[in-house]
mmCIF file of C-alpha atoms in Angstrom:
data_model
loop_
_atom_site.group_PDB
_atom_site.id
_atom_site.type_symbol
_atom_site.label_atom_id
_atom_site.label_comp_id
_atom_site.label_asym_id
_atom_site.label_seq_id
_atom_site.Cartn_x
_atom_site.Cartn_y
_atom_site.Cartn_z
ATOM 1 C CA MET A 1 0.000 0.000 0.000
ATOM 2 C CA LYS A 2 0.987 3.628 -0.518
ATOM 3 C CA THR A 3 2.578 5.669 2.290
ATOM 4 C CA VAL A 4 4.168 9.094 2.718
ATOM 5 C CA GLN A 5 7.482 8.886 4.562
ATOM 6 C CA ILE A 6 10.268 11.206 5.694
ATOM 7 C CA PRO A 7 13.442 9.145 5.129
ATOM 8 C CA VAL A 8 15.829 11.918 6.234
ATOM 9 C CA PRO A 9 15.340 15.544 7.260
ATOM 10 C CA GLY A 10 14.429 17.703 4.289
ATOM 11 C CA ASP A 11 13.123 14.854 2.154
ATOM 12 C CA MET A 12 9.715 13.245 1.690
ATOM 13 C CA VAL A 13 8.826 10.299 -0.526
ATOM 14 C CA VAL A 14 5.898 8.139 -1.529
ATOM 15 C CA ALA A 15 6.847 4.572 -0.632
ATOM 16 C CA GLN A 16 5.168 1.194 -0.639
ATOM 17 C CA MET A 17 4.762 -0.944 2.448
ATOM 18 C CA GLU A 18 2.959 -4.204 3.111
ATOM 19 C CA THR A 19 -0.812 -3.981 3.429
ATOM 20 C CA PRO A 20 -1.904 -4.947 6.947
ATOM 21 C CA ALA A 21 -3.511 -8.330 7.506
ATOM 22 C CA ALA A 22 -7.124 -8.650 8.553
ATOM 23 C CA PRO A 23 -7.714 -7.089 11.978
ATOM 24 C CA ALA A 24 -7.106 -9.358 14.971
ATOM 25 C CA ALA A 25 -9.533 -9.778 17.840
ATOM 26 C CA GLY A 26 -10.178 -6.406 19.453
ATOM 27 C CA GLU A 27 -8.890 -4.497 16.420
ATOM 28 C CA VAL A 28 -10.478 -2.356 13.741
ATOM 29 C CA GLN A 29 -8.986 -1.754 10.314
ATOM 30 C CA VAL A 30 -9.594 1.754 9.027
ATOM 31 C CA ARG A 31 -9.072 3.170 5.563
ATOM 32 C CA LEU A 32 -7.398 6.544 5.764
ATOM 33 C CA ARG A 33 -9.201 9.153 3.683
ATOM 34 C CA TYR A 34 -7.496 12.367 4.793
ATOM 35 C CA VAL A 35 -4.479 12.811 7.072
ATOM 36 C CA GLY A 36 -3.267 16.220 8.228
ATOM 37 C CA PHE A 37 0.268 17.517 8.592
ATOM 38 C CA CYS A 38 0.798 19.201 11.967
ATOM 39 C CA GLY A 39 3.572 21.170 13.619
ATOM 40 C CA SER A 40 5.304 18.033 14.883
ATOM 41 C CA ASP A 41 5.457 16.720 11.305
ATOM 42 C CA LEU A 42 6.987 20.005 10.180
ATOM 43 C CA SER A 43 9.592 19.670 12.954
ATOM 44 C CA THR A 44 10.302 16.106 11.866
ATOM 45 C CA TYR A 45 10.786 17.240 8.279
ATOM 46 C CA LEU A 46 13.183 19.961 9.438
ATOM 47 C CA GLY A 47 15.119 17.518 11.630
ATOM 48 C CA LYS A 48 14.089 19.334 14.827
ATOM 49 C CA ASN A 49 11.930 16.692 16.472
ATOM 50 C CA PRO A 50 14.061 14.782 19.009
ATOM 51 C CA MET A 51 11.275 12.256 19.691
ATOM 52 C CA VAL A 52 11.307 10.904 16.116
ATOM 53 C CA LYS A 53 13.661 8.305 14.646
ATOM 54 C CA MET A 54 14.305 8.292 10.917
ATOM 55 C CA PRO A 55 12.872 7.095 8.629
ATOM 56 C CA ALA A 56 9.563 8.485 9.854
ATOM 57 C CA LEU A 57 6.012 7.847 8.782
ATOM 58 C CA PRO A 58 4.120 10.949 9.993
ATOM 59 C CA GLY A 59 0.461 11.640 10.595
ATOM 60 C CA HIS A 60 -1.973 11.591 13.505
ATOM 61 C CA GLU A 61 -4.780 13.930 12.380
ATOM 62 C CA ILE A 62 -7.149 11.493 10.795
ATOM 63 C CA GLY A 63 -10.338 11.271 8.794
ATOM 64 C CA ALA A 64 -11.149 7.662 7.940
ATOM 65 C CA THR A 65 -13.793 5.013 7.384
ATOM 66 C CA ILE A 66 -13.962 1.568 8.928
ATOM 67 C CA GLU A 67 -12.784 -1.077 6.467
ATOM 68 C CA ALA A 68 -13.087 -4.230 8.590
ATOM 69 C CA VAL A 69 -13.575 -5.275 12.202
ATOM 70 C CA GLY A 70 -12.093 -8.174 14.155
ATOM 71 C CA ASP A 71 -13.766 -10.319 16.761
ATOM 72 C CA ASP A 72 -14.698 -8.895 20.149
ATOM 73 C CA VAL A 73 -15.396 -5.416 18.778
ATOM 74 C CA PRO A 74 -18.589 -3.532 19.738
ATOM 75 C CA GLU A 75 -21.396 -3.885 17.216
ATOM 76 C CA THR A 76 -21.642 -0.105 16.928
ATOM 77 C CA LEU A 77 -18.368 -0.069 14.989
ATOM 78 C CA LYS A 78 -19.523 -1.119 11.532
ATOM 79 C CA THR A 79 -17.819 -1.082 8.153
ATOM 80 C CA GLY A 80 -18.264 2.174 6.286
ATOM 81 C CA LEU A 81 -18.622 4.268 9.448
ATOM 82 C CA VAL A 82 -16.867 7.658 9.314
ATOM 83 C CA VAL A 83 -14.395 7.936 12.184
ATOM 84 C CA THR A 84 -11.355 9.676 13.533
ATOM 85 C CA LEU A 85 -8.720 8.080 15.773
ATOM 86 C CA ASN A 86 -7.332 8.874 19.190
ATOM 87 C CA PRO A 87 -3.633 8.720 18.240
ATOM 88 C CA TYR A 88 -2.184 8.476 21.761
ATOM 89 C CA THR A 89 -1.257 5.453 23.856
ATOM 90 C CA ASN A 90 -1.319 5.164 27.625
ATOM 91 C CA CYS A 91 0.414 2.627 29.812
ATOM 92 C CA GLY A 92 -2.164 2.481 32.607
ATOM 93 C CA HIS A 93 0.528 2.389 35.321
ATOM 94 C CA CYS A 94 2.336 5.752 35.463
ATOM 95 C CA ALA A 95 1.335 8.582 37.783
ATOM 96 C CA SER A 96 -0.713 10.329 35.089
ATOM 97 C CA CYS A 97 -2.643 7.193 34.174
ATOM 98 C CA ARG A 98 -3.307 6.379 37.833
ATOM 99 C CA ARG A 99 -4.874 9.823 38.186
ATOM 100 C CA GLY A 100 -7.046 9.237 35.113
ATOM 101 C CA ARG A 101 -5.173 11.834 33.042
ATOM 102 C CA VAL A 102 -4.256 9.369 30.311
ATOM 103 C CA ASN A 103 -3.566 12.159 27.799
ATOM 104 C CA ALA A 104 -0.368 12.945 29.712
ATOM 105 C CA CYS A 105 0.870 9.358 30.070
ATOM 106 C CA GLU A 106 4.583 9.335 30.837
ATOM 107 C CA HIS A 107 5.080 6.608 28.243
ATOM 108 C CA ASN A 108 2.707 7.929 25.564
ATOM 109 C CA GLU A 109 3.533 7.063 21.962
ATOM 110 C CA THR A 110 1.672 9.272 19.504
ATOM 111 C CA LEU A 111 1.087 8.102 15.947
ATOM 112 C CA GLY A 112 3.606 9.775 13.673
ATOM 113 C CA VAL A 113 5.886 10.821 16.532
ATOM 114 C CA GLN A 114 7.155 8.046 18.791
ATOM 115 C CA ARG A 115 5.728 5.372 16.461
ATOM 116 C CA TRP A 116 4.891 5.121 12.780
ATOM 117 C CA GLY A 117 1.899 7.206 11.880
ATOM 118 C CA ALA A 118 -1.148 7.270 9.663
ATOM 119 C CA MET A 119 0.164 8.617 6.340
ATOM 120 C CA ARG A 120 -0.861 5.378 4.657
ATOM 121 C CA GLU A 121 -3.895 3.771 3.099
ATOM 122 C CA LEU A 122 -4.824 1.302 5.862
ATOM 123 C CA ILE A 123 -4.041 0.839 9.545
ATOM 124 C CA ASN A 124 -5.151 -1.603 12.240
ATOM 125 C CA VAL A 125 -5.829 -0.101 15.686
ATOM 126 C CA PRO A 126 -7.421 -1.208 18.972
ATOM 127 C CA TRP A 127 -11.141 -0.563 18.783
ATOM 128 C CA GLN A 128 -10.938 1.698 21.837
ATOM 129 C CA LYS A 129 -8.992 4.241 19.753
ATOM 130 C CA VAL A 130 -11.732 4.522 17.109
ATOM 131 C CA ILE A 131 -14.016 7.543 17.544
ATOM 132 C CA PRO A 132 -17.204 7.641 15.424
ATOM 133 C CA ALA A 133 -18.019 11.050 13.960
ATOM 134 C CA PRO A 134 -21.533 10.796 12.494
ATOM 135 C CA GLY A 135 -22.576 13.665 10.279
ATOM 136 C CA ILE A 136 -19.013 14.904 9.744
ATOM 137 C CA SER A 137 -17.177 14.405 6.460
ATOM 138 C CA PRO A 138 -13.970 12.349 6.448
ATOM 139 C CA ARG A 139 -12.132 15.495 5.386
ATOM 140 C CA ASP A 140 -13.344 17.515 8.352
ATOM 141 C CA CYS A 141 -12.632 14.588 10.688
ATOM 142 C CA ALA A 142 -8.931 15.307 10.117
ATOM 143 C CA LEU A 143 -9.474 18.611 11.976
ATOM 144 C CA ILE A 144 -10.854 16.995 15.131
ATOM 145 C CA GLU A 145 -7.596 16.006 16.836
ATOM 146 C CA PRO A 146 -5.800 19.373 16.543
ATOM 147 C CA MET A 147 -8.918 21.261 17.627
ATOM 148 C CA SER A 148 -9.281 18.910 20.592
ATOM 149 C CA VAL A 149 -5.830 19.964 21.819
ATOM 150 C CA GLY A 150 -7.076 23.554 22.020
ATOM 151 C CA PHE A 151 -10.305 22.415 23.670
ATOM 152 C CA HIS A 152 -8.267 20.562 26.295
ATOM 153 C CA ALA A 153 -6.245 23.685 27.108
ATOM 154 C CA VAL A 154 -9.463 25.552 27.867
ATOM 155 C CA ASP A 155 -10.510 22.726 30.158
ATOM 156 C CA ARG A 156 -7.139 22.910 31.916
ATOM 157 C CA GLY A 157 -7.709 26.629 32.399
ATOM 158 C CA GLN A 158 -11.107 25.988 34.000
ATOM 159 C CA VAL A 159 -12.595 28.698 31.803
ATOM 160 C CA THR A 160 -16.043 30.016 32.729
ATOM 161 C CA ASP A 161 -18.417 32.644 31.390
ATOM 162 C CA ILE A 162 -17.056 35.368 33.677
ATOM 163 C CA ASP A 163 -13.456 35.000 32.483
ATOM 164 C CA VAL A 164 -11.448 37.076 30.048
ATOM 165 C CA VAL A 165 -9.235 34.679 28.093
ATOM 166 C CA MET A 166 -6.275 35.726 25.969
ATOM 167 C CA VAL A 167 -5.133 33.183 23.375
ATOM 168 C CA LEU A 168 -1.607 33.730 22.077
ATOM 169 C CA GLY A 169 -1.334 32.239 18.597
ATOM 170 C CA CYS A 170 -4.168 31.709 16.130
ATOM 171 C CA GLY A 171 -2.956 28.583 14.396
ATOM 172 C CA MET A 172 -5.098 25.466 14.355
ATOM 173 C CA ILE A 173 -4.670 24.662 18.048
ATOM 174 C CA GLY A 174 -5.140 28.276 19.098
ATOM 175 C CA ILE A 175 -8.330 28.418 17.033
ATOM 176 C CA GLY A 176 -9.551 25.357 18.921
ATOM 177 C CA ALA A 177 -8.924 27.176 22.205
ATOM 178 C CA ILE A 178 -10.761 30.256 20.944
ATOM 179 C CA VAL A 179 -13.787 28.187 19.914
ATOM 180 C CA ARG A 180 -14.004 26.317 23.210
ATOM 181 C CA ALA A 181 -13.538 29.414 25.363
ATOM 182 C CA ALA A 182 -16.228 31.237 23.388
ATOM 183 C CA LEU A 183 -18.563 28.250 23.700
ATOM 184 C CA ARG A 184 -18.140 28.502 27.476
ATOM 185 C CA GLY A 185 -19.210 32.144 27.359
ATOM 186 C CA ALA A 186 -15.825 33.704 28.061
ATOM 187 C CA THR A 187 -14.665 36.996 26.577
ATOM 188 C CA VAL A 188 -11.869 35.966 24.207
ATOM 189 C CA ILE A 189 -8.952 38.127 23.107
ATOM 190 C CA ALA A 190 -6.952 36.631 20.228
ATOM 191 C CA VAL A 191 -3.335 37.683 19.637
ATOM 192 C CA ASP A 192 -1.281 36.936 16.546
ATOM 193 C CA LEU A 193 1.075 38.555 14.036
ATOM 194 C CA ASP A 194 -1.124 37.814 11.016
ATOM 195 C CA ASP A 195 -4.228 39.879 10.257
ATOM 196 C CA GLU A 196 -5.820 37.085 8.189
ATOM 197 C CA LYS A 197 -5.599 34.711 11.147
ATOM 198 C CA LEU A 198 -6.984 37.383 13.439
ATOM 199 C CA ALA A 199 -9.949 37.896 11.119
ATOM 200 C CA LEU A 200 -10.637 34.174 11.245
ATOM 201 C CA ALA A 201 -10.264 34.227 15.034
ATOM 202 C CA ARG A 202 -13.096 36.774 15.198
ATOM 203 C CA GLU A 203 -15.221 34.561 12.987
ATOM 204 C CA MET A 204 -14.543 31.615 15.301
ATOM 205 C CA GLY A 205 -15.543 33.438 18.495
ATOM 206 C CA ALA A 206 -12.907 35.968 19.569
ATOM 207 C CA ARG A 207 -14.494 39.234 20.684
ATOM 208 C CA TYR A 208 -11.297 41.240 20.358
ATOM 209 C CA THR A 209 -8.072 40.825 18.375
ATOM 210 C CA ILE A 210 -4.605 42.276 18.821
ATOM 211 C CA ASN A 211 -1.808 42.224 16.246
ATOM 212 C CA SER A 212 1.277 41.856 18.422
ATOM 213 C CA GLY A 213 3.486 43.078 15.589
ATOM 214 C CA THR A 214 1.780 46.430 15.155
ATOM 215 C CA ASP A 215 -0.262 47.045 18.318
ATOM 216 C CA ASP A 216 0.828 47.864 21.858
ATOM 217 C CA VAL A 217 -0.363 44.640 23.468
ATOM 218 C CA HIS A 218 -0.111 45.868 27.050
ATOM 219 C CA ALA A 219 -1.984 49.089 26.334
ATOM 220 C CA ARG A 220 -4.752 47.270 24.496
ATOM 221 C CA LEU A 221 -5.125 44.745 27.306
ATOM 222 C CA CYS A 222 -5.363 47.514 29.871
ATOM 223 C CA GLU A 223 -8.074 49.113 27.764
ATOM 224 C CA LEU A 224 -10.027 45.873 27.330
ATOM 225 C CA THR A 225 -9.723 44.614 30.930
ATOM 226 C CA GLU A 226 -9.965 47.835 32.936
ATOM 227 C CA GLY A 227 -6.275 47.538 33.701
ATOM 228 C CA LEU A 228 -6.617 44.121 35.359
ATOM 229 C CA GLY A 229 -5.250 41.873 32.623
ATOM 230 C CA PRO A 230 -6.813 38.668 31.303
ATOM 231 C CA ASP A 231 -7.887 36.069 33.854
ATOM 232 C CA ILE A 232 -6.459 33.254 31.759
ATOM 233 C CA VAL A 233 -3.741 33.234 29.097
ATOM 234 C CA ILE A 234 -3.365 30.267 26.762
ATOM 235 C CA GLU A 235 0.058 30.096 25.129
ATOM 236 C CA ALA A 236 -0.267 28.316 21.770
ATOM 237 C CA VAL A 237 2.897 29.520 20.029
ATOM 238 C CA GLY A 238 5.881 28.052 21.851
ATOM 239 C CA ALA A 239 8.231 31.047 21.603
ATOM 240 C CA PRO A 240 10.108 32.961 24.321
ATOM 241 C CA PRO A 241 8.327 36.310 23.715
ATOM 242 C CA THR A 242 4.845 34.796 23.965
ATOM 243 C CA TYR A 243 5.666 32.759 27.073
ATOM 244 C CA GLN A 244 7.074 35.874 28.725
ATOM 245 C CA MET A 245 4.056 37.911 27.602
ATOM 246 C CA ALA A 246 1.726 35.330 29.124
ATOM 247 C CA VAL A 247 3.315 35.693 32.553
ATOM 248 C CA SER A 248 3.666 39.470 32.449
ATOM 249 C CA GLU A 249 0.155 40.217 31.145
ATOM 250 C CA VAL A 250 -2.007 37.708 33.015
ATOM 251 C CA ALA A 251 -4.039 39.142 35.890
ATOM 252 C CA PHE A 252 -3.026 38.726 39.516
ATOM 253 C CA THR A 253 -4.090 35.224 40.680
ATOM 254 C CA GLY A 254 -4.634 34.357 37.047
ATOM 255 C CA ARG A 255 -3.940 31.136 35.180
ATOM 256 C CA VAL A 256 -1.413 30.521 32.403
ATOM 257 C CA VAL A 257 -1.970 27.422 30.277
ATOM 258 C CA CYS A 258 1.007 26.272 28.211
ATOM 259 C CA ILE A 259 0.487 24.280 25.007
ATOM 260 C CA GLY A 260 3.347 25.416 22.785
ATOM 261 C CA TYR A 261 6.698 23.628 22.841
ATOM 262 C CA ALA A 262 9.527 26.172 22.968
ATOM 263 C CA LYS A 263 12.704 25.066 21.221
ATOM 264 C CA VAL A 264 14.971 26.888 23.693
ATOM 265 C CA ASP A 265 15.049 27.573 27.419
ATOM 266 C CA ILE A 266 13.188 30.723 28.471
ATOM 267 C CA SER A 267 14.041 33.232 31.211
ATOM 268 C CA PHE A 268 11.199 34.531 33.372
ATOM 269 C CA ALA A 269 10.774 37.250 35.966
ATOM 270 C CA THR A 270 9.970 34.582 38.535
ATOM 271 C CA LYS A 271 8.969 37.188 41.129
ATOM 272 C CA LEU A 272 5.724 37.481 39.134
ATOM 273 C CA PHE A 273 4.947 33.834 39.878
ATOM 274 C CA VAL A 274 4.911 34.725 43.572
ATOM 275 C CA GLN A 275 3.617 38.294 43.518
ATOM 276 C CA LYS A 276 0.670 37.362 41.317
ATOM 277 C CA GLU A 277 0.214 33.950 42.942
ATOM 278 C CA LEU A 278 -0.126 32.430 39.478
ATOM 279 C CA ASP A 279 -1.321 29.013 38.450
ATOM 280 C CA ILE A 280 0.909 27.850 35.594
ATOM 281 C CA ARG A 281 -0.400 24.713 33.957
ATOM 282 C CA GLY A 282 0.782 22.503 31.159
ATOM 283 C CA SER A 283 -1.674 21.138 28.607
ATOM 284 C CA ARG A 284 -0.772 18.048 26.618
ATOM 285 C CA ASN A 285 -2.726 16.244 23.892
ATOM 286 C CA ALA A 286 -6.445 15.754 24.628
ATOM 287 C CA MET A 287 -8.844 13.592 26.587
ATOM 288 C CA PRO A 288 -11.621 11.508 25.008
ATOM 289 C CA SER A 289 -14.100 14.072 26.319
ATOM 290 C CA ASP A 290 -12.295 16.780 24.306
ATOM 291 C CA PHE A 291 -12.686 14.733 21.124
ATOM 292 C CA ARG A 292 -16.397 14.359 21.857
ATOM 293 C CA ALA A 293 -16.737 18.085 22.459
ATOM 294 C CA VAL A 294 -15.133 18.936 19.107
ATOM 295 C CA ILE A 295 -17.337 16.424 17.318
ATOM 296 C CA HIS A 296 -20.408 17.964 18.953
ATOM 297 C CA TYR A 297 -19.255 21.440 17.910
ATOM 298 C CA LEU A 298 -18.730 20.393 14.277
ATOM 299 C CA GLN A 299 -22.092 18.615 14.212
ATOM 300 C CA GLU A 300 -24.047 21.520 15.681
ATOM 301 C CA SER A 301 -22.348 24.573 14.158
ATOM 302 C CA ASN A 302 -21.673 26.051 10.761
ATOM 303 C CA ALA A 303 -17.942 26.146 11.383
ATOM 304 C CA PRO A 304 -16.022 27.522 8.372
ATOM 305 C CA THR A 305 -13.923 24.387 8.022
ATOM 306 C CA ASP A 306 -12.897 25.344 4.480
ATOM 307 C CA ARG A 307 -11.030 28.291 5.987
ATOM 308 C CA LEU A 308 -9.100 25.987 8.312
ATOM 309 C CA ILE A 309 -7.705 23.891 5.453
ATOM 310 C CA SER A 310 -4.880 25.567 3.550
ATOM 311 C CA ALA A 311 -4.457 22.817 0.958
ATOM 312 C CA VAL A 312 -5.599 19.306 0.076
ATOM 313 C CA VAL A 313 -2.958 17.354 -1.845
ATOM 314 C CA LYS A 314 -2.405 13.831 -3.094
ATOM 315 C CA PRO A 315 0.498 11.828 -1.625
ATOM 316 C CA GLU A 316 2.662 12.598 -4.655
ATOM 317 C CA GLU A 317 2.181 16.327 -3.998
ATOM 318 C CA ALA A 318 2.888 16.170 -0.270
ATOM 319 C CA HIS A 319 6.567 17.099 -0.490
ATOM 320 C CA ASP A 320 5.898 20.247 -2.513
ATOM 321 C CA ALA A 321 3.192 21.225 -0.013
ATOM 322 C CA MET A 322 5.598 20.736 2.885
ATOM 323 C CA LYS A 323 8.243 22.884 1.190
ATOM 324 C CA LYS A 324 5.673 25.663 0.757
ATOM 325 C CA TRP A 325 4.847 25.391 4.464
ATOM 326 C CA VAL A 326 8.530 25.712 5.356
ATOM 327 C CA ALA A 327 8.748 28.826 3.183
ATOM 328 C CA ALA A 328 5.705 30.504 4.794
ATOM 329 C CA PRO A 329 5.000 28.815 8.164
ATOM 330 C CA GLY A 330 2.737 31.582 9.432
ATOM 331 C CA LYS A 331 0.314 31.254 6.513
ATOM 332 C CA VAL A 332 -0.679 27.610 6.936
ATOM 333 C CA PHE A 333 -3.456 26.181 9.104
ATOM 334 C CA ARG A 334 -3.664 22.598 7.907
ATOM 335 C CA ILE A 335 -2.431 20.664 4.893
ATOM 336 C CA LEU A 336 -4.416 17.481 4.316
ATOM 337 C CA VAL A 337 -3.132 14.534 2.312
ATOM 338 C CA ASP A 338 -5.929 12.881 0.334
ATOM 339 C CA PHE A 339 -5.602 9.083 0.192
ATOM 340 C CA ASN A 340 -8.871 8.538 -1.697
ATOM 341 C CA GLU A 341 -8.459 6.754 -4.995
#
């Protein structure tokens, strides 16, 4: 069967690999329809992802249909059903798993990162990782996982309708955070360097937008929050300036939720941690409830999913699409690889 692989940094090829056998007991075989490239795949391509061993088979943002089911699989999982996949593993024994926070398993292996991913035509997975998405197209199913990461960050921030939430970064995950915070009734302030992304952020639920390249962020926040600062800041960029901005601009006794992976160590004015009595929280991957929440949102809303997809390409076009992303990283939401014949 056809796959898209990254044999070495800076290269991407279409390669053949053996088609999987019929699913074993407890397994479901899914046919991949659309698979998205995410930031971790871009890092892998650039040789900056230390968790990946080459050659790599990327992909964990999935829109698929069930091809076959093995024995001992619930009857609700039928062939032809449109699904996405939970791409994470959990060991069941580490501290995170024992607390029920399986998304942060110490020994997690995400498809396309610590193990070979979904950029292929067929894959067999445990039935527990299959998430039905009735009423959603296979294409839009590939948006569920990245949006769920943003939804999870809002849950980590315990956002309510009386909160002012600043989201730093309006990429795909930041957009997910904006949507979820708005759904909870919060006042959302979106911050980015790109006016097109900020316009989309407004469409997705942000009440206010700030261009951090041209606006005085601190002055605007003082204006919008009566000088108090946002109650919650969600960092979805992973850069030193945005991490430092999160800590300096969040309100006293506020909450900072960190999604972005910074590539370098960051210096902080740690006195602010104490003076403001801050809660600083990490947010990793997503819980099954976050997937369900995104599915419900896509089922019940008129979300402009076309605007969230920068390109749909065939496997043979994937390398050119990745090179374009490298050339203009700030202009891409999601690139989907179309495995339909």
